[in-house]
Amino acid sequence: MPKLQEVGERLAEEWVSARRPQGADDVPQPHELRASDADRERIAQVLQDAHADGRLTLDELEERLGVLYAARTLGELAALTRDLLPADQQPLNLDGRPVSAIFKKEQRGGRWVVPAELGVTAMFGTTKLDFRDAILQNRRIIINATLVFGGLEIHVPEGLEVIRVAKDKTVRLTKQPTGPEAPVVEVRTTNFAGEVKVKEPPRRKRRR
């Protein structure tokens, strides 16, 4: 089974690479994006926690905080916590590679950078993408989804629209209204007995 998963994931990456449009290499990579003050504070909290439990000395903490507040990119921030937490607990996820679930469940969420175009494969498995705390690299995100007896589950915040394009047919998957300038996630599906689900936040009750 592990060998089958490896083969499936490799084929998925090759398929996405073949479909990548010309000029995609000109788009800034996740680690090249500018950092925000909120992201700096997120990293600072991890560093302070590491000092509090003895993983960093006071000198190491002060050194890293100096680098932190001088940093300009997300890549510089992510390097400061790489040796402090496991990969799945990092405060920033800059992994822009395709997401593949071959006979398993796979997810990406938290504070992660969503590339302008992302490949997703679910074969007899489920892929979950959580956009609620994500950084969108573009106002229009394209997800190339290959679903073979698999599912894609997308969690969205308010104001993010999701549409599905399959066989020249476009269907809006989000139910709540969005503005004309709202970011859009376009899911292009190639599937065989596959399913796409979108989970939205509860609707706010109107005040009387």
XYZ file of C-alpha atoms in Angstrom:
208
model
C 0.000 0.000 0.000
C 2.771 2.582 0.805
C 4.337 2.012 -2.641
C 0.953 2.586 -4.297
C 0.598 5.856 -2.384
C 4.061 7.010 -3.475
C 3.323 6.223 -7.124
C -0.023 8.012 -6.964
C 1.479 11.123 -5.346
C 4.318 11.251 -7.885
C 1.872 10.968 -10.789
C -0.271 13.704 -9.251
C 2.695 16.085 -9.023
C 3.711 15.364 -12.609
C 0.132 15.944 -13.811
C -0.082 19.304 -12.035
C 3.327 20.377 -13.361
C 2.253 19.573 -16.908
C -0.868 21.748 -16.518
C 0.951 24.722 -14.951
C 0.581 27.722 -17.271
C 3.538 29.529 -18.755
C 4.715 32.400 -16.643
C 3.743 30.688 -13.367
C 7.385 30.755 -12.293
C 7.182 34.570 -12.260
C 4.707 34.481 -9.377
C 6.396 35.084 -5.977
C 6.880 31.903 -3.999
C 5.263 31.593 -0.539
C 8.545 32.231 1.289
C 9.041 35.448 -0.718
C 5.781 37.088 0.385
C 5.977 40.066 2.711
C 5.340 39.413 6.391
C 2.637 41.224 8.364
C 2.799 42.498 11.936
C 0.261 39.845 12.927
C 2.569 37.105 11.601
C 5.515 38.590 13.503
C 3.509 38.528 16.716
C 2.533 34.918 16.040
C 6.201 33.941 15.752
C 7.151 36.051 18.772
C 4.685 34.100 20.915
C 6.264 30.788 19.886
C 9.738 32.131 20.735
C 8.601 33.407 24.129
C 6.960 30.066 24.923
C 10.187 28.290 23.950
C 12.170 30.514 26.318
C 9.640 29.976 29.112
C 10.020 26.179 28.991
C 13.798 26.217 28.552
C 14.187 25.463 24.853
C 15.765 28.856 24.235
C 18.152 30.747 26.475
C 17.606 34.435 27.129
C 20.428 35.311 24.742
C 18.930 33.085 22.020
C 15.510 34.637 22.559
C 16.856 38.173 22.242
C 18.850 37.224 19.141
C 15.852 35.661 17.416
C 13.538 38.523 18.358
C 16.033 40.920 16.788
C 15.952 38.906 13.561
C 12.167 38.635 13.790
C 11.425 42.356 13.898
C 13.936 43.069 11.137
C 12.517 40.328 8.873
C 10.632 41.297 5.727
C 9.445 37.970 4.312
C 7.465 34.991 5.548
C 10.419 32.744 4.779
C 12.591 34.644 7.248
C 9.914 34.269 9.921
C 9.386 30.551 9.337
C 13.113 29.843 9.771
C 13.003 31.150 13.354
C 10.744 28.363 14.650
C 11.851 25.472 12.431
C 13.818 23.783 15.244
C 11.226 24.473 17.942
C 8.085 22.667 16.761
C 7.141 19.670 14.589
C 6.188 20.465 11.009
C 2.443 20.065 11.646
C 2.575 22.540 14.560
C 4.529 25.322 12.889
C 2.865 28.769 13.132
C 3.486 29.316 9.400
C 3.096 26.734 6.635
C 4.811 27.728 3.394
C 4.422 24.391 1.646
C 3.041 25.141 -1.809
C 3.317 21.597 -3.133
C 0.266 19.674 -4.386
C -1.909 18.009 -1.744
C -2.466 14.307 -2.334
C -4.634 11.827 -0.451
C -4.092 8.360 -1.869
C -5.948 5.789 0.256
C -5.757 8.176 3.226
C -6.878 11.545 4.591
C -4.746 14.632 4.026
C -5.306 18.220 5.096
C -3.775 21.653 4.945
C -4.830 24.466 7.223
C -3.790 26.903 9.910
C -1.739 29.891 8.807
C -0.689 28.658 5.372
C 0.018 30.343 2.060
C -2.355 29.232 -0.680
C -0.515 29.427 -4.020
C -2.237 30.987 -7.015
C -2.673 27.480 -8.435
C -2.813 24.337 -6.312
C -3.052 20.721 -7.348
C -5.226 18.389 -5.273
C -5.617 14.638 -5.715
C -7.950 12.376 -3.757
C -8.010 8.722 -4.782
C -10.014 6.580 -2.380
C -9.209 9.266 0.184
C -10.216 12.728 1.387
C -8.407 16.043 1.134
C -9.372 18.901 3.446
C -8.373 22.505 2.733
C -9.028 25.083 5.458
C -8.952 28.689 4.221
C -10.160 30.319 7.445
C -6.708 31.526 8.519
C -4.952 31.251 5.175
C -2.966 33.814 3.184
C -4.184 33.895 -0.409
C -1.392 34.438 -2.916
C -3.896 35.730 -5.455
C -7.457 37.059 -5.387
C -8.439 34.169 -7.647
C -7.145 30.781 -6.542
C -7.342 27.868 -8.956
C -7.539 24.349 -7.548
C -6.949 21.579 -10.061
C -8.685 18.665 -8.358
C -8.467 15.055 -9.497
C -11.002 12.985 -7.556
C -11.273 9.241 -8.014
C -13.680 7.774 -5.455
C -12.380 10.565 -3.269
C -13.520 13.814 -1.741
C -12.398 17.414 -1.403
C -13.631 19.348 1.634
C -13.123 23.120 1.731
C -13.626 25.276 4.826
C -14.044 28.985 4.077
C -14.353 32.229 6.064
C -16.977 34.878 5.393
C -16.492 36.746 2.135
C -14.753 33.969 0.197
C -16.583 32.558 -2.821
C -16.080 29.023 -4.131
C -17.112 27.918 -7.611
C -16.723 24.574 -9.344
C -15.922 24.222 -13.026
C -16.420 20.838 -14.680
C -17.037 20.100 -18.377
C -17.549 23.800 -19.160
C -20.236 24.037 -16.486
C -19.796 26.480 -13.591
C -21.620 26.013 -10.289
C -21.407 28.291 -7.245
C -20.771 26.151 -4.160
C -20.931 28.829 -1.442
C -24.427 29.864 -0.376
C -23.747 33.107 1.473
C -23.571 36.358 -0.532
C -20.201 37.944 -1.338
C -19.219 41.321 -2.759
C -18.088 41.919 -6.357
C -14.453 42.267 -5.221
C -14.475 39.144 -3.047
C -11.692 36.599 -3.536
C -12.685 33.475 -5.443
C -11.563 29.868 -5.223
C -12.163 28.152 -8.562
C -12.205 24.361 -8.312
C -11.553 22.688 -11.646
C -12.453 19.054 -11.285
C -11.526 15.938 -13.160
C -13.329 13.208 -11.306
C -14.802 9.758 -11.283
C -17.259 9.323 -8.426
C -15.702 12.260 -6.613
C -17.330 14.893 -4.406
C -16.578 18.513 -3.451
C -18.017 19.900 -0.204
C -17.815 23.459 1.094
C -18.334 24.350 4.750
C -19.189 27.961 5.554
C -19.427 29.791 8.904
C -22.903 30.038 10.440
C -24.984 32.897 9.167
C -25.148 35.875 11.488
C -28.575 36.578 12.910
C -30.035 39.896 11.881
C -30.693 42.325 14.664
C -34.293 43.356 15.007
